[in-house]
Amino acid sequence: MALTLIRNAAVVATMDDAAREIPGGAMAFRDGVIVAVGTTVELAAFARDADTIVEAQGCVITPGLVNTHHHLYQSLTRALPGATEASLFGWLKRLYPVWARYTPDDVFAATQLGLAELALSGCTISSDHLYLFPNGVTLDDTIHAAAGIGVRFHATRGSMSVGESLGGLPPDSLVEREDAILADCIRVIDRFHDAADGAMVRVGVAPCSPFSVSQGLMRDAALLARDKGVMLHTHLAEDADDVAFSLERFGCRPGQYAEELGWTGSDVWHAHCVQLDHAEIDLFARTRTGVAHCPGSNCRLGSGIAPILAMRDAGVPVGLGVDGSASNDAANLLGEARQAMLLQRVSHGAGAMAAREALHIATRGGAEVLGRSDLGQLRAGFRADFAIWDMAQPASTGAWDLVAALVLAPPHQVRDLFVEGRAVVRGGELVRIPRHRIIAAAQASLARLMQE
Ligand SMILES: [Zn+2]
């Protein structure tokens, strides 16, 4: 079984319980699992047996970044005229007709494009939330696309069932029947979900939002997910309109709505949660319900500043999400970590959030939110998912504290990225598919979507 040794790193930031940062760091792994982490001197004996040795002078090594919320299909509708200055509901209404034209090839191309962007910027695992299935699109299209890039993938089977004619937001042409939604959830879980440690693919159940599905579907989705042992995901309390809709339509705040329908627990994570109040934060902390914090998207859509400090103080698991590329419009997790830190400082002052805390949320925090106790730390026994950041680039050179610099002066790209001990990015380039092929496929889809 092949043994790999990474050595001579400027520093290894482990994110372990002691938050160890190891100058002159090294790491050895075999069969996708870390076997030792320490100084290069401490791990010198591994050099004799190693099949591969990777030098990491001048580099910081971190656990791979974890993306807890995305809609990868949206990677082809960035900076779309008419949607660039809209708030959430207006933005959605502008985009639905374009998304209705997507084919399976478009979803595949958009997914590879989005995951290429994430991998090149240090992400080793991404969740995805696909909630519309026009023209024969299936969740399978995204899972096949992810396998091509090589990152871990938590696909969630989204859905919309309440169209405009029933008082919902999406056009009737984009909603599905609820029995068909549940049947397809079962199909994709049975076909793709892997519950084991080291899983490359997991599947979750993810009705789009309380304003696009019925209470019945929310409840049935929770029952189905628990029966199958998979996680639940949706959007919650994203902005003031979202809360107003909940109060008017359901007579309660989003947190109460979630609780009554079975949508709290350590097997649930909600995107955004910008507008959670104190009682809702307590509820999430008590039940270990996770939050995908998407600061770039929240800024872009003017949704507000999520109370991340209060959530973390209370014990709510918090990870980062880039959100769909149509509402960000970039997908770079170090950028999100920086934005998360800056937003808390705007609200609470310069000492509110340290760069290291933002980095912790981007790695270990996200792994916890996604239920991955095998990921998020560089420690013996954990999976070998990590990023090697070469800090000798224009964006980062001059930094004294290289770990803080990942958030304060972030490098634009990763040098190398490993997932399950396998190289996904090497020397700043994708290993499996050349980036020009991914971009060409995305451009072909884009040209067609623009013409229609
Ligand atoms: Zn979203």
Short mmCIF file of C-alpha atoms and ligand atoms in Angstrom, two decimals:
data_model
loop_
_atom_site.label_atom_id
_atom_site.label_comp_id
_atom_site.label_asym_id
_atom_site.label_seq_id
_atom_site.Cartn_x
_atom_site.Cartn_y
_atom_site.Cartn_z
CA MET A 1 0.00 0.00 0.00
CA ALA A 2 1.52 3.26 -1.16
CA LEU A 3 2.85 5.60 1.51
CA THR A 4 3.15 9.33 0.84
CA LEU A 5 5.15 11.81 2.90
CA ILE A 6 4.63 15.57 2.68
CA ARG A 7 7.49 17.43 4.39
CA ASN A 8 9.25 20.70 5.08
CA ALA A 9 6.05 22.76 5.14
CA ALA A 10 6.45 26.24 6.60
CA VAL A 11 3.59 25.32 8.92
CA VAL A 12 0.94 22.61 9.20
CA ALA A 13 -2.29 23.99 10.69
CA THR A 14 -3.94 20.86 12.01
CA MET A 15 -7.30 22.18 13.34
CA ASP A 16 -7.06 19.43 15.98
CA ASP A 17 -8.43 19.85 19.51
CA ALA A 18 -5.24 21.61 20.64
CA ALA A 19 -5.26 23.77 17.49
CA ARG A 20 -1.69 22.65 16.88
CA GLU A 21 0.31 24.58 14.30
CA ILE A 22 3.55 22.77 13.45
CA PRO A 23 6.45 24.80 12.00
CA GLY A 24 8.63 22.70 9.68
CA GLY A 25 5.63 20.37 9.47
CA ALA A 26 5.16 17.02 7.81
CA MET A 27 2.40 14.51 7.28
CA ALA A 28 2.32 10.89 6.16
CA PHE A 29 -0.68 9.05 4.74
CA ARG A 30 -1.53 5.68 3.30
CA ASP A 31 -4.71 4.36 1.64
CA GLY A 32 -6.42 7.71 1.95
CA VAL A 33 -5.89 7.93 5.72
CA ILE A 34 -3.43 10.09 7.67
CA VAL A 35 -0.96 7.95 9.63
CA ALA A 36 1.21 10.65 11.24
CA VAL A 37 1.46 14.43 11.61
CA GLY A 38 4.45 16.18 13.19
CA THR A 39 7.66 18.01 12.37
CA THR A 40 9.74 16.94 9.40
CA VAL A 41 12.37 15.75 11.89
CA GLU A 42 9.86 13.67 13.83
CA LEU A 43 8.61 12.03 10.64
CA ALA A 44 12.07 11.49 9.12
CA ALA A 45 11.76 7.70 9.42
CA PHE A 46 8.84 7.71 6.97
CA ALA A 47 11.15 8.99 4.23
CA ARG A 48 12.79 5.55 4.03
CA ASP A 49 9.52 3.72 3.27
CA ALA A 50 7.65 6.41 1.37
CA ASP A 51 6.71 5.67 -2.24
CA THR A 52 6.21 9.37 -2.88
CA ILE A 53 7.72 12.41 -1.15
CA VAL A 54 6.21 15.86 -1.72
CA GLU A 55 8.25 18.91 -0.69
CA ALA A 56 6.27 21.83 0.72
CA GLN A 57 8.83 24.56 1.44
CA GLY A 58 7.23 27.95 1.91
CA CYS A 59 3.77 26.39 2.08
CA VAL A 60 0.99 26.23 4.64
CA ILE A 61 -0.91 22.95 4.86
CA THR A 62 -4.51 23.00 6.09
CA PRO A 63 -7.38 20.54 6.08
CA GLY A 64 -9.34 20.87 2.84
CA LEU A 65 -11.92 23.64 2.89
CA VAL A 66 -15.53 22.47 3.27
CA ASN A 67 -18.38 23.99 1.30
CA THR A 68 -21.72 23.46 3.03
CA HIS A 69 -24.03 25.24 0.57
CA HIS A 70 -24.05 25.62 -3.20
CA HIS A 71 -26.25 25.40 -6.27
CA LEU A 72 -23.63 24.39 -8.79
CA TYR A 73 -26.01 24.58 -11.73
CA GLN A 74 -26.10 28.36 -11.23
CA SER A 75 -22.46 28.65 -12.32
CA LEU A 76 -23.79 29.46 -15.83
CA THR A 77 -25.96 32.38 -14.68
CA ARG A 78 -23.42 34.67 -13.06
CA ALA A 79 -23.77 38.42 -13.49
CA LEU A 80 -27.05 38.02 -15.35
CA PRO A 81 -28.51 41.38 -16.42
CA GLY A 82 -31.70 42.15 -14.51
CA ALA A 83 -30.62 40.03 -11.54
CA THR A 84 -27.46 41.81 -10.46
CA GLU A 85 -29.13 44.40 -8.23
CA ALA A 86 -32.21 42.46 -7.09
CA SER A 87 -33.03 41.16 -3.62
CA LEU A 88 -33.87 37.49 -3.07
CA PHE A 89 -37.44 37.18 -4.35
CA GLY A 90 -36.93 39.52 -7.34
CA TRP A 91 -33.65 37.79 -8.16
CA LEU A 92 -35.33 34.38 -8.19
CA LYS A 93 -38.15 35.56 -10.46
CA ARG A 94 -35.63 36.90 -13.01
CA LEU A 95 -33.67 33.65 -13.02
CA TYR A 96 -36.38 30.95 -13.02
CA PRO A 97 -37.17 31.29 -16.78
CA VAL A 98 -33.48 30.92 -17.69
CA TRP A 99 -33.02 27.91 -15.43
CA ALA A 100 -36.13 26.34 -17.01
CA ARG A 101 -34.13 26.00 -20.26
CA TYR A 102 -31.35 23.87 -18.74
CA THR A 103 -30.65 20.41 -20.15
CA PRO A 104 -28.71 17.56 -18.46
CA ASP A 105 -25.58 18.62 -20.41
CA ASP A 106 -25.88 22.16 -19.05
CA VAL A 107 -26.17 20.94 -15.45
CA PHE A 108 -23.19 18.63 -15.97
CA ALA A 109 -21.07 21.43 -17.47
CA ALA A 110 -22.08 23.93 -14.76
CA THR A 111 -21.33 21.43 -12.00
CA GLN A 112 -17.85 20.66 -13.33
CA LEU A 113 -17.14 24.36 -13.74
CA GLY A 114 -18.22 25.18 -10.19
CA LEU A 115 -16.31 22.27 -8.67
CA ALA A 116 -13.18 23.14 -10.68
CA GLU A 117 -13.33 26.65 -9.24
CA LEU A 118 -13.76 25.25 -5.73
CA ALA A 119 -10.98 22.66 -6.05
CA LEU A 120 -8.51 25.20 -7.42
CA SER A 121 -9.25 27.40 -4.41
CA GLY A 122 -8.72 24.67 -1.81
CA CYS A 123 -12.08 22.94 -1.35
CA THR A 124 -12.00 19.16 -0.90
CA ILE A 125 -15.70 18.53 -0.20
CA SER A 126 -18.76 20.35 -1.44
CA SER A 127 -22.42 19.89 -0.84
CA ASP A 128 -24.79 20.82 -3.63
CA HIS A 129 -28.48 21.70 -3.63
CA LEU A 130 -30.21 20.99 -6.95
CA TYR A 131 -33.91 21.77 -6.71
CA LEU A 132 -35.13 22.05 -10.29
CA PHE A 133 -35.18 19.29 -12.86
CA PRO A 134 -36.28 20.64 -16.27
CA ASN A 135 -35.90 18.76 -19.56
CA GLY A 136 -34.76 15.44 -18.12
CA VAL A 137 -32.20 16.80 -15.63
CA THR A 138 -31.48 14.42 -12.72
CA LEU A 139 -29.36 14.54 -9.58
CA ASP A 140 -27.23 11.89 -11.29
CA ASP A 141 -25.87 14.56 -13.68
CA THR A 142 -24.23 16.38 -10.78
CA ILE A 143 -22.85 13.24 -9.13
CA HIS A 144 -21.23 12.07 -12.39
CA ALA A 145 -19.75 15.55 -12.90
CA ALA A 146 -18.24 15.56 -9.39
CA ALA A 147 -16.60 12.16 -9.94
CA GLY A 148 -14.76 13.70 -12.90
CA ILE A 149 -13.17 16.40 -10.74
CA GLY A 150 -12.31 14.16 -7.79
CA VAL A 151 -13.66 16.10 -4.80
CA ARG A 152 -16.01 14.62 -2.22
CA PHE A 153 -19.62 15.42 -3.00
CA HIS A 154 -22.72 15.64 -0.84
CA ALA A 155 -25.52 15.92 -3.38
CA THR A 156 -28.88 16.95 -1.97
CA ARG A 157 -32.06 16.15 -3.85
CA GLY A 158 -33.92 19.45 -3.78
CA SER A 159 -37.48 20.12 -4.88
CA MET A 160 -40.18 22.70 -5.46
CA SER A 161 -43.87 21.75 -5.34
CA VAL A 162 -45.80 24.99 -4.75
CA GLY A 163 -45.87 27.08 -7.92
CA GLU A 164 -47.30 30.52 -8.60
CA SER A 165 -50.87 29.30 -9.00
CA LEU A 166 -50.81 28.00 -5.40
CA GLY A 167 -49.23 31.12 -3.92
CA GLY A 168 -45.61 29.98 -4.19
CA LEU A 169 -42.75 31.82 -5.87
CA PRO A 170 -41.58 29.54 -8.75
CA PRO A 171 -43.43 29.24 -12.06
CA ASP A 172 -45.73 26.23 -12.27
CA SER A 173 -43.56 24.78 -15.06
CA LEU A 174 -40.65 24.24 -12.64
CA VAL A 175 -42.49 22.48 -9.82
CA GLU A 176 -42.91 18.73 -9.43
CA ARG A 177 -45.57 16.47 -7.93
CA GLU A 178 -44.78 15.59 -4.33
CA ASP A 179 -45.15 11.82 -4.76
CA ALA A 180 -42.68 11.96 -7.66
CA ILE A 181 -40.24 14.02 -5.58
CA LEU A 182 -40.24 11.51 -2.73
CA ALA A 183 -39.92 8.56 -5.10
CA ASP A 184 -36.88 10.14 -6.77
CA CYS A 185 -35.32 10.91 -3.37
CA ILE A 186 -35.54 7.21 -2.55
CA ARG A 187 -34.06 6.29 -5.95
CA VAL A 188 -30.99 8.52 -5.62
CA ILE A 189 -30.36 7.59 -1.98
CA ASP A 190 -30.51 3.89 -2.81
CA ARG A 191 -28.28 4.35 -5.85
CA PHE A 192 -25.60 6.74 -4.57
CA HIS A 193 -25.56 7.28 -0.79
CA ASP A 194 -22.53 5.90 1.05
CA ALA A 195 -22.73 6.12 4.85
CA ALA A 196 -19.22 4.72 5.47
CA ASP A 197 -16.20 6.67 6.72
CA GLY A 198 -14.26 7.99 3.74
CA ALA A 199 -17.40 8.18 1.57
CA MET A 200 -16.86 10.14 -1.64
CA VAL A 201 -20.61 10.57 -2.23
CA ARG A 202 -23.47 11.13 0.15
CA VAL A 203 -27.04 12.11 -0.66
CA GLY A 204 -29.36 14.36 1.35
CA VAL A 205 -33.02 15.35 1.11
CA ALA A 206 -33.55 19.06 0.50
CA PRO A 207 -36.90 20.70 -0.33
CA CYS A 208 -35.88 24.12 -1.64
CA SER A 209 -37.41 26.42 0.97
CA PRO A 210 -40.58 26.94 3.00
CA PHE A 211 -41.87 29.27 0.28
CA SER A 212 -41.65 26.74 -2.54
CA VAL A 213 -42.87 23.45 -0.99
CA SER A 214 -45.83 22.44 1.18
CA GLN A 215 -45.77 21.68 4.89
CA GLY A 216 -46.70 18.11 3.99
CA LEU A 217 -43.60 17.70 1.84
CA MET A 218 -41.37 19.21 4.53
CA ARG A 219 -42.73 16.71 7.05
CA ASP A 220 -42.58 13.72 4.68
CA ALA A 221 -39.03 14.65 3.65
CA ALA A 222 -37.92 14.59 7.30
CA LEU A 223 -39.56 11.19 7.85
CA LEU A 224 -37.96 9.80 4.70
CA ALA A 225 -34.49 11.13 5.54
CA ARG A 226 -34.61 9.62 9.04
CA ASP A 227 -35.86 6.31 7.68
CA LYS A 228 -32.92 6.24 5.24
CA GLY A 229 -30.33 7.66 7.66
CA VAL A 230 -29.45 10.66 5.45
CA MET A 231 -29.26 14.36 6.22
CA LEU A 232 -31.79 17.16 5.63
CA HIS A 233 -31.03 20.54 4.13
CA THR A 234 -32.97 23.65 3.10
CA HIS A 235 -32.91 27.46 3.09
CA LEU A 236 -34.19 29.16 6.24
CA ALA A 237 -34.68 32.72 7.48
CA GLU A 238 -32.58 34.11 4.66
CA ASP A 239 -33.90 37.68 4.75
CA ALA A 240 -36.70 39.86 6.11
CA ASP A 241 -39.08 38.89 3.26
CA ASP A 242 -38.52 35.27 4.13
CA VAL A 243 -39.51 35.83 7.78
CA ALA A 244 -42.51 37.95 6.77
CA PHE A 245 -43.67 35.15 4.45
CA SER A 246 -43.42 32.64 7.30
CA LEU A 247 -45.38 34.83 9.71
CA GLU A 248 -48.10 35.53 7.16
CA ARG A 249 -48.41 32.07 5.65
CA PHE A 250 -47.71 29.82 8.64
CA GLY A 251 -48.34 32.14 11.59
CA CYS A 252 -44.92 31.50 13.12
CA ARG A 253 -41.24 32.32 12.71
CA PRO A 254 -39.01 30.09 10.55
CA GLY A 255 -37.38 28.34 13.52
CA GLN A 256 -40.71 27.28 14.98
CA TYR A 257 -41.86 26.14 11.53
CA ALA A 258 -38.74 24.01 11.21
CA GLU A 259 -39.13 22.52 14.67
CA GLU A 260 -42.77 21.58 14.20
CA LEU A 261 -42.01 19.76 10.95
CA GLY A 262 -39.07 17.75 12.31
CA TRP A 263 -36.42 19.98 10.78
CA THR A 264 -34.10 20.29 13.78
CA GLY A 265 -31.35 17.92 14.92
CA SER A 266 -27.72 17.05 14.22
CA ASP A 267 -28.83 15.51 10.91
CA VAL A 268 -30.21 18.85 9.66
CA TRP A 269 -28.42 21.91 8.33
CA HIS A 270 -30.03 25.13 7.13
CA ALA A 271 -28.54 27.65 4.73
CA HIS A 272 -28.30 31.34 5.68
CA CYS A 273 -30.27 31.75 8.95
CA VAL A 274 -29.50 35.49 8.73
CA GLN A 275 -32.67 36.41 10.60
CA LEU A 276 -32.67 33.89 13.46
CA ASP A 277 -33.63 35.48 16.79
CA HIS A 278 -32.32 34.50 20.25
CA ALA A 279 -34.96 31.83 20.82
CA GLU A 280 -34.21 30.27 17.44
CA ILE A 281 -30.47 30.29 18.12
CA ASP A 282 -31.14 28.52 21.44
CA LEU A 283 -33.29 25.97 19.62
CA PHE A 284 -30.53 25.27 17.09
CA ALA A 285 -27.89 24.98 19.83
CA ARG A 286 -30.03 22.63 21.93
CA THR A 287 -30.76 20.37 18.99
CA ARG A 288 -27.29 20.66 17.35
CA THR A 289 -28.93 21.88 14.14
CA GLY A 290 -26.28 23.14 11.73
CA VAL A 291 -25.99 26.40 9.81
CA ALA A 292 -24.38 27.04 6.42
CA HIS A 293 -23.22 30.65 6.66
CA CYS A 294 -22.99 32.28 3.22
CA PRO A 295 -21.63 35.79 3.82
CA GLY A 296 -20.87 36.65 0.19
CA SER A 297 -24.39 35.79 -0.91
CA ASN A 298 -25.91 37.61 2.07
CA CYS A 299 -23.99 40.76 1.09
CA ARG A 300 -24.75 40.38 -2.61
CA LEU A 301 -28.51 40.08 -2.03
CA GLY A 302 -28.57 42.59 0.82
CA SER A 303 -30.01 39.96 3.16
CA GLY A 304 -28.26 41.17 6.31
CA ILE A 305 -25.51 39.99 8.66
CA ALA A 306 -26.06 36.54 10.15
CA PRO A 307 -25.54 36.39 13.94
CA ILE A 308 -22.61 34.00 13.67
CA LEU A 309 -20.91 35.01 16.92
CA ALA A 310 -24.10 34.47 18.90
CA MET A 311 -24.62 31.13 17.19
CA ARG A 312 -21.10 29.95 17.96
CA ASP A 313 -21.24 31.22 21.54
CA ALA A 314 -24.46 29.24 22.01
CA GLY A 315 -22.94 26.10 20.48
CA VAL A 316 -24.63 26.02 17.06
CA PRO A 317 -22.49 24.12 14.51
CA VAL A 318 -21.54 26.64 11.80
CA GLY A 319 -19.86 26.02 8.45
CA LEU A 320 -19.31 28.18 5.38
CA GLY A 321 -21.07 28.08 2.04
CA VAL A 322 -20.31 29.94 -1.15
CA ASP A 323 -23.99 29.64 -2.19
CA GLY A 324 -24.94 29.48 -5.86
CA SER A 325 -22.73 31.35 -8.27
CA ALA A 326 -25.69 33.47 -9.37
CA SER A 327 -25.87 35.11 -5.95
CA ASN A 328 -22.21 35.51 -5.06
CA ASP A 329 -21.01 35.39 -7.98
CA ALA A 330 -17.70 33.80 -7.06
CA ALA A 331 -17.08 30.48 -5.32
CA ASN A 332 -13.89 30.83 -3.29
CA LEU A 333 -14.03 29.59 0.29
CA LEU A 334 -11.05 31.59 1.56
CA GLY A 335 -12.90 34.62 0.23
CA GLU A 336 -15.97 33.53 2.21
CA ALA A 337 -13.87 33.02 5.36
CA ARG A 338 -12.53 36.54 4.96
CA GLN A 339 -16.02 37.93 4.34
CA ALA A 340 -17.39 36.09 7.39
CA MET A 341 -14.66 37.63 9.56
CA LEU A 342 -15.15 41.12 8.13
CA LEU A 343 -18.92 41.08 8.61
CA GLN A 344 -18.66 40.13 12.28
CA ARG A 345 -16.13 42.93 12.74
CA VAL A 346 -18.50 45.42 11.11
CA SER A 347 -21.12 44.45 13.68
CA HIS A 348 -18.99 43.87 16.77
CA GLY A 349 -15.56 45.50 16.34
CA ALA A 350 -12.09 44.47 15.23
CA GLY A 351 -11.65 41.86 17.96
CA ALA A 352 -14.90 40.05 17.17
CA MET A 353 -13.50 37.31 14.98
CA ALA A 354 -9.87 36.30 14.46
CA ALA A 355 -8.60 35.04 11.12
CA ARG A 356 -7.99 31.62 12.71
CA GLU A 357 -11.59 31.37 13.86
CA ALA A 358 -12.77 32.02 10.31
CA LEU A 359 -10.39 29.33 9.06
CA HIS A 360 -11.69 26.92 11.69
CA ILE A 361 -15.27 27.52 10.51
CA ALA A 362 -14.16 26.96 6.89
CA THR A 363 -12.63 23.56 7.67
CA ARG A 364 -13.57 21.76 10.87
CA GLY A 365 -16.79 23.72 11.29
CA GLY A 366 -18.03 22.70 7.87
CA ALA A 367 -17.08 19.06 8.39
CA GLU A 368 -19.16 19.01 11.58
CA VAL A 369 -22.15 20.60 9.83
CA LEU A 370 -22.01 17.94 7.10
CA GLY A 371 -21.82 15.12 9.65
CA ARG A 372 -18.25 14.18 8.67
CA SER A 373 -16.43 13.11 11.83
CA ASP A 374 -13.75 11.64 9.53
CA LEU A 375 -12.82 15.03 8.02
CA GLY A 376 -11.83 18.56 8.99
CA GLN A 377 -8.61 17.90 10.95
CA LEU A 378 -5.07 16.84 10.11
CA ARG A 379 -4.71 14.03 12.61
CA ALA A 380 -3.80 10.36 12.47
CA GLY A 381 -6.92 8.38 11.60
CA PHE A 382 -8.60 11.19 9.69
CA ARG A 383 -8.97 11.07 5.91
CA ALA A 384 -6.12 12.60 3.90
CA ASP A 385 -8.04 15.63 2.58
CA PHE A 386 -5.80 18.69 2.63
CA ALA A 387 -4.63 21.78 0.78
CA ILE A 388 -1.04 22.91 0.24
CA TRP A 389 -0.91 26.69 -0.06
CA ASP A 390 2.22 28.22 -1.59
CA MET A 391 2.45 31.61 0.09
CA ALA A 392 5.12 32.91 -2.31
CA GLN A 393 2.60 34.64 -4.54
CA PRO A 394 1.88 38.33 -5.03
CA ALA A 395 -1.28 38.19 -2.91
CA SER A 396 0.40 36.66 0.16
CA THR A 397 4.09 37.55 0.11
CA GLY A 398 5.02 39.90 2.93
CA ALA A 399 2.89 38.10 5.50
CA TRP A 400 4.52 37.43 8.89
CA ASP A 401 1.86 35.09 10.27
CA LEU A 402 1.22 32.65 7.43
CA VAL A 403 -1.85 31.01 8.98
CA ALA A 404 -3.61 34.32 9.60
CA ALA A 405 -2.56 35.37 6.09
CA LEU A 406 -4.71 32.63 4.57
CA VAL A 407 -7.68 34.81 5.54
CA LEU A 408 -6.10 38.27 5.70
CA ALA A 409 -3.96 38.06 2.53
CA PRO A 410 -5.31 34.91 0.87
CA PRO A 411 -3.51 33.24 -2.02
CA HIS A 412 -5.77 33.12 -5.09
CA GLN A 413 -5.20 29.44 -5.72
CA VAL A 414 -4.01 26.32 -4.01
CA ARG A 415 -0.72 24.70 -5.12
CA ASP A 416 -1.77 21.10 -4.46
CA LEU A 417 -5.03 19.58 -3.26
CA PHE A 418 -5.45 16.00 -2.05
CA VAL A 419 -8.73 14.17 -1.46
CA GLU A 420 -8.66 10.69 0.08
CA GLY A 421 -4.89 10.82 -0.45
CA ARG A 422 -5.27 11.37 -4.20
CA ALA A 423 -4.05 14.50 -5.97
CA VAL A 424 -6.92 16.57 -7.39
CA VAL A 425 -4.83 19.71 -8.02
CA ARG A 426 -1.08 19.65 -8.57
CA GLY A 427 1.05 22.69 -9.30
CA GLY A 428 -2.07 24.86 -9.56
CA GLU A 429 -3.72 22.69 -12.24
CA LEU A 430 -6.51 20.14 -12.09
CA VAL A 431 -5.12 16.63 -12.37
CA ARG A 432 -7.99 14.74 -14.02
CA ILE A 433 -9.54 17.09 -16.58
CA PRO A 434 -7.74 20.04 -18.16
CA ARG A 435 -9.38 23.32 -17.19
CA HIS A 436 -9.73 24.40 -20.83
CA ARG A 437 -12.05 21.45 -21.50
CA ILE A 438 -14.25 22.35 -18.54
CA ILE A 439 -14.41 25.98 -19.63
CA ALA A 440 -15.14 25.07 -23.26
CA ALA A 441 -18.06 22.85 -22.24
CA ALA A 442 -19.44 25.58 -19.98
CA GLN A 443 -19.08 28.18 -22.74
CA ALA A 444 -20.97 25.96 -25.19
CA SER A 445 -23.87 25.67 -22.74
CA LEU A 446 -23.73 29.38 -21.99
CA ALA A 447 -23.92 30.29 -25.68
CA ARG A 448 -27.04 28.18 -26.11
CA LEU A 449 -28.71 29.52 -22.95
CA MET A 450 -28.05 33.10 -24.09
CA GLN A 451 -29.53 32.52 -27.54
CA GLU A 452 -32.89 31.12 -26.51
ZN ZN B 1 -28.90 28.77 -1.65
#
